Coordinates of C-alpha atoms in Angstrom, one line a residue:
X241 CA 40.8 20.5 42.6
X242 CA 37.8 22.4 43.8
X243 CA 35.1 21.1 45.7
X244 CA 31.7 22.3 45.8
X245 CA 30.2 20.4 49.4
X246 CA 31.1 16.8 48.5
X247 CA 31.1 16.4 44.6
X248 CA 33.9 17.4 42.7
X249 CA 33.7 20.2 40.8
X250 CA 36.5 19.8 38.6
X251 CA 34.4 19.8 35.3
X252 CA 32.7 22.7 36.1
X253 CA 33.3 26.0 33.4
X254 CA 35.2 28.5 35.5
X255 CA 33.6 32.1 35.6
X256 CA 34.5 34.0 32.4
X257 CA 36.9 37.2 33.3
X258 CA 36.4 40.4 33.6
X259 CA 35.3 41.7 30.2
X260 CA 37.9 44.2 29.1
X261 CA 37.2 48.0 28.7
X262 CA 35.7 49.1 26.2
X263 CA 32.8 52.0 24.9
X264 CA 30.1 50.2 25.9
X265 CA 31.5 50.1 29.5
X266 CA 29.3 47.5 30.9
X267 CA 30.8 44.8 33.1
X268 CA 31.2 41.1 32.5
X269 CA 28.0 39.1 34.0
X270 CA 28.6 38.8 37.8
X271 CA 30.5 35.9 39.2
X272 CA 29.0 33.3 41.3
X273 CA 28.0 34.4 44.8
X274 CA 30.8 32.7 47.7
X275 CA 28.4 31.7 50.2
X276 CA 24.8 32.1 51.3
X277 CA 21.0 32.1 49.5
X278 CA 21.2 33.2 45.9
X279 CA 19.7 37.3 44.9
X280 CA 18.1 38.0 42.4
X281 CA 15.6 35.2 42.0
X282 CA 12.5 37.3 42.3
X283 CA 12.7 39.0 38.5
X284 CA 13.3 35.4 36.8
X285 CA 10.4 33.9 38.7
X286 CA 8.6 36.9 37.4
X287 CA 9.3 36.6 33.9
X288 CA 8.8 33.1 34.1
X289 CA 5.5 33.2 35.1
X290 CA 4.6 36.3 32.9
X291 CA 5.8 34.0 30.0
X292 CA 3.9 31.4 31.3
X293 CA 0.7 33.3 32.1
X294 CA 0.8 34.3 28.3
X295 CA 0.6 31.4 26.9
X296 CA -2.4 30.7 29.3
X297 CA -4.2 33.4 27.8
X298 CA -2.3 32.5 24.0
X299 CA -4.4 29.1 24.3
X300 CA -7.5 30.5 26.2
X301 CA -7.9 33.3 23.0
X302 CA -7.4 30.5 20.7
X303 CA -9.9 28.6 22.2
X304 CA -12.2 31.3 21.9
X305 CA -11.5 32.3 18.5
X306 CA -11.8 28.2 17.5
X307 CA -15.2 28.4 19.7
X308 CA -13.8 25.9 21.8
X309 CA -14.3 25.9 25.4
X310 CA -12.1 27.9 27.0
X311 CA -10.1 26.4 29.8
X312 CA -11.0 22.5 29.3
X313 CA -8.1 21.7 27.2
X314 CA -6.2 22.7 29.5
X315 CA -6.7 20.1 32.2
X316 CA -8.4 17.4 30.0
X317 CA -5.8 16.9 27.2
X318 CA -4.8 13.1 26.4
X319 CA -2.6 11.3 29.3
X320 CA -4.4 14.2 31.8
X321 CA -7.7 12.4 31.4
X322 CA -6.4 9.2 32.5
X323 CA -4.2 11.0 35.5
X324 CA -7.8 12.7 36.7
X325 CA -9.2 9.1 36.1
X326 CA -6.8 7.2 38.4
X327 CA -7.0 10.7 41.3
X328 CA -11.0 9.9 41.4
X329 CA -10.8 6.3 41.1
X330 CA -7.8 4.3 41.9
X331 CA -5.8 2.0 38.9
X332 CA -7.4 -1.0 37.0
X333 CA -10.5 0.9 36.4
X334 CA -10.0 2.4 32.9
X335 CA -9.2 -0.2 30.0
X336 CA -9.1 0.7 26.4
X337 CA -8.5 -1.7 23.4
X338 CA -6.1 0.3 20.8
X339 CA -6.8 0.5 17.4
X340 CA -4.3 -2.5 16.7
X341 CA -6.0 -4.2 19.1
X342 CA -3.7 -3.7 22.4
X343 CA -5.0 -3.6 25.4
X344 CA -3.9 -0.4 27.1
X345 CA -4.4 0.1 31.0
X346 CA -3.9 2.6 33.6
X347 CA -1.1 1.3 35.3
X348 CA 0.9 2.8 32.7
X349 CA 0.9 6.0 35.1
X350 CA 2.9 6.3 37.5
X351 CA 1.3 7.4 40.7
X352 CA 2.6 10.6 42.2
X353 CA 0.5 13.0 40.1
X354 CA -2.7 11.3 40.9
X355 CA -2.2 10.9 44.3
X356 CA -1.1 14.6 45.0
X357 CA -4.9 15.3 43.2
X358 CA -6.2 12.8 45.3
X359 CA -5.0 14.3 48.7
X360 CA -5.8 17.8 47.2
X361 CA -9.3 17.3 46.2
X362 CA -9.9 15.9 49.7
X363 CA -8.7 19.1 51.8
X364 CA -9.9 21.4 49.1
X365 CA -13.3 22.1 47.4
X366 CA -11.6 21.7 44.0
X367 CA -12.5 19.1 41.0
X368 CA -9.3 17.4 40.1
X369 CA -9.5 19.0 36.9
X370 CA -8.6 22.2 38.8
X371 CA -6.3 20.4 41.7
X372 CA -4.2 18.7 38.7
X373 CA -3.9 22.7 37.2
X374 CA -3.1 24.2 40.7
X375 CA -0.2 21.1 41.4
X376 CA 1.3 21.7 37.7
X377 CA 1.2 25.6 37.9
X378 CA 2.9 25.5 41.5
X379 CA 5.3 22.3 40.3
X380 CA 6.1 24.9 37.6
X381 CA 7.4 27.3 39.9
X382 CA 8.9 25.4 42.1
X383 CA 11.1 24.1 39.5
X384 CA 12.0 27.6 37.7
X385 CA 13.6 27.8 41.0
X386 CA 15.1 24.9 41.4
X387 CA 16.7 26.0 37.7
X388 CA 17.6 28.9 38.9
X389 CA 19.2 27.6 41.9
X390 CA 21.4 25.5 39.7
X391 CA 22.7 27.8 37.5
X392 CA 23.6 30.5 40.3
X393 CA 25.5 27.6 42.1
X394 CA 27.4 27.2 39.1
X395 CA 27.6 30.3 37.2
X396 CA 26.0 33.3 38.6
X397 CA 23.4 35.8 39.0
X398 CA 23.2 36.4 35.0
X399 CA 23.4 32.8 33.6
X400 CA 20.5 31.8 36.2
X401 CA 18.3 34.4 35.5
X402 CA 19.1 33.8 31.4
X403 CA 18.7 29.6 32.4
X404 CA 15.0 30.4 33.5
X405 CA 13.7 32.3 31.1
X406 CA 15.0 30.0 27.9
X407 CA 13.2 27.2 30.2
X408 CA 10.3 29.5 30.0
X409 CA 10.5 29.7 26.5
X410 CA 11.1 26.2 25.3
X411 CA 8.4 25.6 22.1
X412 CA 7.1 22.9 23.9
X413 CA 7.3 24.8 27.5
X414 CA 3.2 25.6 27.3
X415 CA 2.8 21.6 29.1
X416 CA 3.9 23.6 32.4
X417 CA 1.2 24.8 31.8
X418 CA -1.1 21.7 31.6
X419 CA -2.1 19.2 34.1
X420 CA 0.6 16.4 32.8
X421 CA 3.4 15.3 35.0
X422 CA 6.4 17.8 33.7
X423 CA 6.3 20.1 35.9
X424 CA 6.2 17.7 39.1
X425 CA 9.3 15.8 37.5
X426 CA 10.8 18.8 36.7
X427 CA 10.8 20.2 40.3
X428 CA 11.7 17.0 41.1
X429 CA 15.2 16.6 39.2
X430 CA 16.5 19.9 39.5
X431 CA 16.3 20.1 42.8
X432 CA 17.3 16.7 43.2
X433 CA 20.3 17.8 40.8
X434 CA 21.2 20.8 43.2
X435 CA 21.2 18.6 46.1
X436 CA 23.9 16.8 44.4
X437 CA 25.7 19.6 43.8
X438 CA 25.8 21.1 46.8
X439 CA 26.5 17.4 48.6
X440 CA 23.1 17.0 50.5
X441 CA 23.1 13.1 49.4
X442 CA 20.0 12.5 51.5
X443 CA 18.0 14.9 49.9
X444 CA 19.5 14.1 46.3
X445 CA 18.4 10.4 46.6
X446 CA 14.6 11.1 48.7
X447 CA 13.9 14.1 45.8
X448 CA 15.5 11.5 43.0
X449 CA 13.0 8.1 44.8
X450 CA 10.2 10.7 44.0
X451 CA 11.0 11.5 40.6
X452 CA 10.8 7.8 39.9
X453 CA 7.1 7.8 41.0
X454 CA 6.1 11.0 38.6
X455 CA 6.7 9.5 35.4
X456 CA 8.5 7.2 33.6
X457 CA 11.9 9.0 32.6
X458 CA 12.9 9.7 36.6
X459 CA 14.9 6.4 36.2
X460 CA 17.3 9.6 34.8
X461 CA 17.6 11.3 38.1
X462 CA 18.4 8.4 39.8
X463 CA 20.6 7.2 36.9
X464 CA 22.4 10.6 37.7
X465 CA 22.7 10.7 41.3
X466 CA 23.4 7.6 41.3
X467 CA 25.9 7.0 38.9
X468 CA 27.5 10.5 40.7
X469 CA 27.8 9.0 44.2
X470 CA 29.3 6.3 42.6
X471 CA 32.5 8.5 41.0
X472 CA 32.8 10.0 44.7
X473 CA 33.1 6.6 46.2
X474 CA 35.8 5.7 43.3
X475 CA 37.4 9.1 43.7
X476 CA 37.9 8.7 47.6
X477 CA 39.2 5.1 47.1
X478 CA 36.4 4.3 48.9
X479 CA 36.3 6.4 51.8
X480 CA 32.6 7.8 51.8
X481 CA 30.4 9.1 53.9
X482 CA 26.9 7.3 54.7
X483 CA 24.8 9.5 53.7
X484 CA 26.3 9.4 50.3
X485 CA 26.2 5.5 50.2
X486 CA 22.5 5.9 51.8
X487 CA 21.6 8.7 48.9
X488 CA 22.7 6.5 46.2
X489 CA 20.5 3.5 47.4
X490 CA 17.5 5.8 48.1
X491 CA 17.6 7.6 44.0
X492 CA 15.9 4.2 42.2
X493 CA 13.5 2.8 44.7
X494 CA 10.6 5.0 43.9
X495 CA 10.6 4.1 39.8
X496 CA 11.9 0.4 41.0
X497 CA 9.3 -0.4 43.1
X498 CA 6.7 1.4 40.9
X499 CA 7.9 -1.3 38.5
X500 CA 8.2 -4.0 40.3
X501 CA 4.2 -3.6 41.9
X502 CA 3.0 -3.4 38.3
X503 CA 5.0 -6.5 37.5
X504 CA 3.1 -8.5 40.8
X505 CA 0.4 -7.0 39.4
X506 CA 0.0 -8.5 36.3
X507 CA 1.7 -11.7 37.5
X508 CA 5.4 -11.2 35.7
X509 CA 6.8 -9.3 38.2
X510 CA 10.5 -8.1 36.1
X511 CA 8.7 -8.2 32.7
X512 CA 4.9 -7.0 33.4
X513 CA 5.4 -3.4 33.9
X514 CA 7.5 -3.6 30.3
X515 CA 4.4 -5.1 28.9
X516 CA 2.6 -3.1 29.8
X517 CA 4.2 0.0 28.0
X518 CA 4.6 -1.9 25.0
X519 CA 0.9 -2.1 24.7
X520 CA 0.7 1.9 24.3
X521 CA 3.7 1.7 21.8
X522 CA 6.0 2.5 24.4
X523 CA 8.9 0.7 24.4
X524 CA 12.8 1.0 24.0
X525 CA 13.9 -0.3 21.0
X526 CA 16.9 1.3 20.2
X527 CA 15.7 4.0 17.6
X528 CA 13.8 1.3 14.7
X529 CA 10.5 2.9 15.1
X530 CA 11.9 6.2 15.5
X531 CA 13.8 5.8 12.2
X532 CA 10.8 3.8 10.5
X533 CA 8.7 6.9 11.4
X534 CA 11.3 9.7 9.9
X535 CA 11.4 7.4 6.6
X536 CA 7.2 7.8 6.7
X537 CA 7.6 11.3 7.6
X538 CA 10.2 12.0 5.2
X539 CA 7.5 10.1 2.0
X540 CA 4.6 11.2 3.0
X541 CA 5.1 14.4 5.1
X542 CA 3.0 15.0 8.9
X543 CA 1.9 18.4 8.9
X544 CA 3.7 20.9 11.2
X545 CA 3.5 19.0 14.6
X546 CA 6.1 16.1 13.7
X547 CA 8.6 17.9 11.5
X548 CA 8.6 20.4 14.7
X549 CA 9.3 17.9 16.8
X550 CA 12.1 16.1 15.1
X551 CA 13.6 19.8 14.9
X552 CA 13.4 20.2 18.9
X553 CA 15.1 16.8 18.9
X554 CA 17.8 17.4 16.5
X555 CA 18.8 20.8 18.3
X556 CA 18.3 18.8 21.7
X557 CA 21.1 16.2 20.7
X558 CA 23.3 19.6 19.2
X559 CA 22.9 20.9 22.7
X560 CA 24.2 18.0 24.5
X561 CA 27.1 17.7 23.1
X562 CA 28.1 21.9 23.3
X563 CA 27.0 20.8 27.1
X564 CA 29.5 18.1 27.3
X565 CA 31.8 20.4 25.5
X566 CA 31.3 22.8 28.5
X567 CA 32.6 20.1 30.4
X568 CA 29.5 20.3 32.7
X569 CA 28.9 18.9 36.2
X570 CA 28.6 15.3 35.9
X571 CA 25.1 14.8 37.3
X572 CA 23.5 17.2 35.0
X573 CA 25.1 15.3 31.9
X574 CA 23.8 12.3 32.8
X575 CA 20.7 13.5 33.6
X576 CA 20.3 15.1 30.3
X577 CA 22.1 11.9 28.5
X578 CA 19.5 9.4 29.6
X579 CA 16.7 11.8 28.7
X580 CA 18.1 12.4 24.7
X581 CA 18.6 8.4 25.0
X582 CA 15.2 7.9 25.8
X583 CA 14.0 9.7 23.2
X584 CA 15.9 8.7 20.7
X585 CA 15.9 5.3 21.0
X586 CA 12.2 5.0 22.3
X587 CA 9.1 4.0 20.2
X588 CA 5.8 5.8 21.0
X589 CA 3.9 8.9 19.9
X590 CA 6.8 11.1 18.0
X591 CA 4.7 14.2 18.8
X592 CA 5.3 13.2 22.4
X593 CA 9.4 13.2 22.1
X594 CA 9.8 17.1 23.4
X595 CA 7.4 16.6 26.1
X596 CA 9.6 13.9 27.2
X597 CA 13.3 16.4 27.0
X598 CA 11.2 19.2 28.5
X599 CA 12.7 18.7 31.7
X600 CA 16.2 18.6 30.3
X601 CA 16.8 21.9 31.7
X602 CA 21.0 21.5 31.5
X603 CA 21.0 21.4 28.0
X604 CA 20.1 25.0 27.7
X605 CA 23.4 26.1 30.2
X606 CA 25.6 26.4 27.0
X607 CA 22.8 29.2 25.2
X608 CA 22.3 30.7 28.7
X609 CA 25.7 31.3 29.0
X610 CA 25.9 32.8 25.4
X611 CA 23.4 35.0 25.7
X612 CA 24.2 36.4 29.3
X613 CA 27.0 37.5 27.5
X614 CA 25.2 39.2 24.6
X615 CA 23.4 40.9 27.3
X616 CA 25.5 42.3 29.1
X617 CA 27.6 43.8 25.8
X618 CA 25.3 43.9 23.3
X619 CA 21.3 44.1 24.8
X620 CA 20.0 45.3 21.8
X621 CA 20.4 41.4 19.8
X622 CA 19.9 39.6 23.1
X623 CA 16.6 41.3 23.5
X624 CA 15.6 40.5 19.8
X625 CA 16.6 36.9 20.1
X626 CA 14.7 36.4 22.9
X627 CA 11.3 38.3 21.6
X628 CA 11.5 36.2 19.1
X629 CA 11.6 33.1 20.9
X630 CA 9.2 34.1 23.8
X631 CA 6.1 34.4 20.8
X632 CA 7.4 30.8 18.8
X633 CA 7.0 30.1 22.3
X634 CA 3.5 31.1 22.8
X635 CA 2.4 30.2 19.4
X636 CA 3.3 26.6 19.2
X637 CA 1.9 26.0 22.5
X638 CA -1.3 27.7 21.4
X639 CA -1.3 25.3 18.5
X640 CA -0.7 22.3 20.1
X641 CA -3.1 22.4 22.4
X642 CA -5.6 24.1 21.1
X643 CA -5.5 23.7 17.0
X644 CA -3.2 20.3 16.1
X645 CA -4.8 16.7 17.3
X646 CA -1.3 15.2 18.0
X647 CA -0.9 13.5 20.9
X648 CA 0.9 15.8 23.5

């Protein structure tokens, strides 16, 4: 069995072999590196942000062509108005009574975003409007490389590079973009997911305790790490080290305690938190709201925004299973398990459902792989394939954000 630092590696997809000669005489994609800090990073960090930066400017033109303002959207867009709220003014200030009647509060928020504005705004001479951009465009980064990171551990140079720039062109990849909580979470979990990987347990559970205070769905990285250390401990009979036993406490204390502070707060300390969410919709009911809204949907039709996003979920649940199929790592199924479950069996805004998978970065290793393989024997399709989409890419995100009133 080979081992990758302390996880097993047994499930992980051998590199392909050497492609065999041929007219086009180009070789396979290269193999994993042996040892040492991954090359190559600088040209998917590149295109990442150039994908990125154009659907900036895709929902700045739009903007200007709606006669919009320009950049507001951008940083004041639904939940980011509440995040800015909480960064200037702390939680329990902002109350607002639902059109049912709910009483919907701030402490549905977890607090990592608007803290990081917070601290910003108070070194720099920046609204939070702009701190909350400057933290999401550089979270955005740092997790492109955290993505690539992971798939050069597993895969290679090619793969990596191909990983990033589908991540870059997810439809719903322009709320990297926005000052919401993806792109912390995102940084977040992959490199919490590489830590695993690689056996750094301490960092796996610290990154994976943050995670839990960006946003609801980091209960998946801990889930994953978590559930991980726990097959190591089974695997050795036992015989684990304590920084693996101390990683896997360390992964659910941030989103627990979040929890449980909301819970005090409210004065049902295990349930308050939960009753919270359920006042915004939120709440995990096992898919009957999701399948009471596709039977609406499916009478009475939603524009383009809903049947878009019940596409991007359908492929999402595809994707999972060619990733199990692939007989991925173990940490980066379950991370990407518990995020489809979420979605699918969560109530709440439908539009919202990709925003919530966005993160789900693994699901994309099965099409990375694919296509690093079209490149590298056949550019000419790869190139089209991904053209194509790059703009569904910027045009969706342009829409959302700037055209549809859906809740992002």
């Amino acid at each position: 069995m080979t081992k990758v630092g302390n996880v097993s590696t047994s499930s992980v997809p051998r590199p392909e072999p050497t492609a065999p000669a041929g007219p086009l005489h180009r070789p396979w994609p290269p193999r994993p590196a042996a040892a040492g800090a991954p090359r190559g990073f600088l040209p998917a960090l590149a295109l990442f942000a150039g994908l990125r930066l154009a659907g900036i400017l895709a929902v700045i033109l739009t903007n200007e062509l709606r006669g919009h303002p320009l950049v507001r959207n951008l940083a004041h867009s639904w939940d980011s108005r509440w995040y800015l709220h909480i960064a200037t003014h702390g939680y329990g200030r902002l109350i607002w009574v639902g059109p049912t009647g709910a009483v919907q509060t701030d402490w549905a928020f977890f607090p990592l975003y608007p803290a990081l504005i917070r601290a910003l705004t108070t070194v720099l001479p920046l609204t939070p409007g702009q701190a909350g951009l400057l933290i999401a465009w550089t979270a955005a980064g740092v997790a492109a490389y955290g993505v690539y990171r992971v798939g050069h551990h597993l895969y290679g140079r090619g793969v990596a590079t191909t990983l990033v720039a589908l991540w870059a062109a997810l439809p719903h990849a322009v709320e990297l973009t926005l000052a919401y909580t993806e792109s912390l979470f995102a940084a977040l979990a992959a490199w919490s997911l590489y830590c695993v990987l690689k056996g750094r347990w301490l960092w796996a559970g610290s990154l994976a305790a943050l995670a839990g205070l960006s946003r609801p769905s980091g209960v998946a990285v801990a889930v994953a790490v978590s559930l991980t250390a726990g097959y190591e401990v089974l695997r050795r009979r036992g015989r684990a080290p304590a920084r693996l036993w101390a990683g896997a406490l360390l992964a659910p204390l941030g989103w627990l305690g979040y929890v449980l502070w909301v819970g005090s707060r409210t004065g049902d300390v295990l349930g308050g938190y939960f009753s919270v969410q359920s006042a915004w919709g939120s709440r995990y009911d096992f898919g009957v709201g999701s399948v009471r809204f596709l039977k609406a949907l499916l009478l009475h039709g939603g524009g383009v925004v809903y049947p878009a996003a019940l596409l991007i979920i359908a492929v999402s649940v595809l994707l999972f299973v060619l990733l199990c199929l692939e007989r991925a790592p173990l940490p980066l199924v379950v991370f990407s398990g518990v995020l489809v479950l979420l979605v699918l069996g969560g109530a709440g805004s439908f539009s919202s459902k990709p925003r919530f998978l966005l993160p789900a970065f693994p699901l994309l290793i099965p099409t990375a792989r694919a296509l690093a393989r079209t490149w590298w024997l056949r550019r000419s399709p790869a190139v089209v394939v991904y053209g194509a989409l790059a703009l569904a890419s910027l045009l969706a995100g342009a829409y959302v954000t700037a055209v549809a009133h859906s809740p992002l």
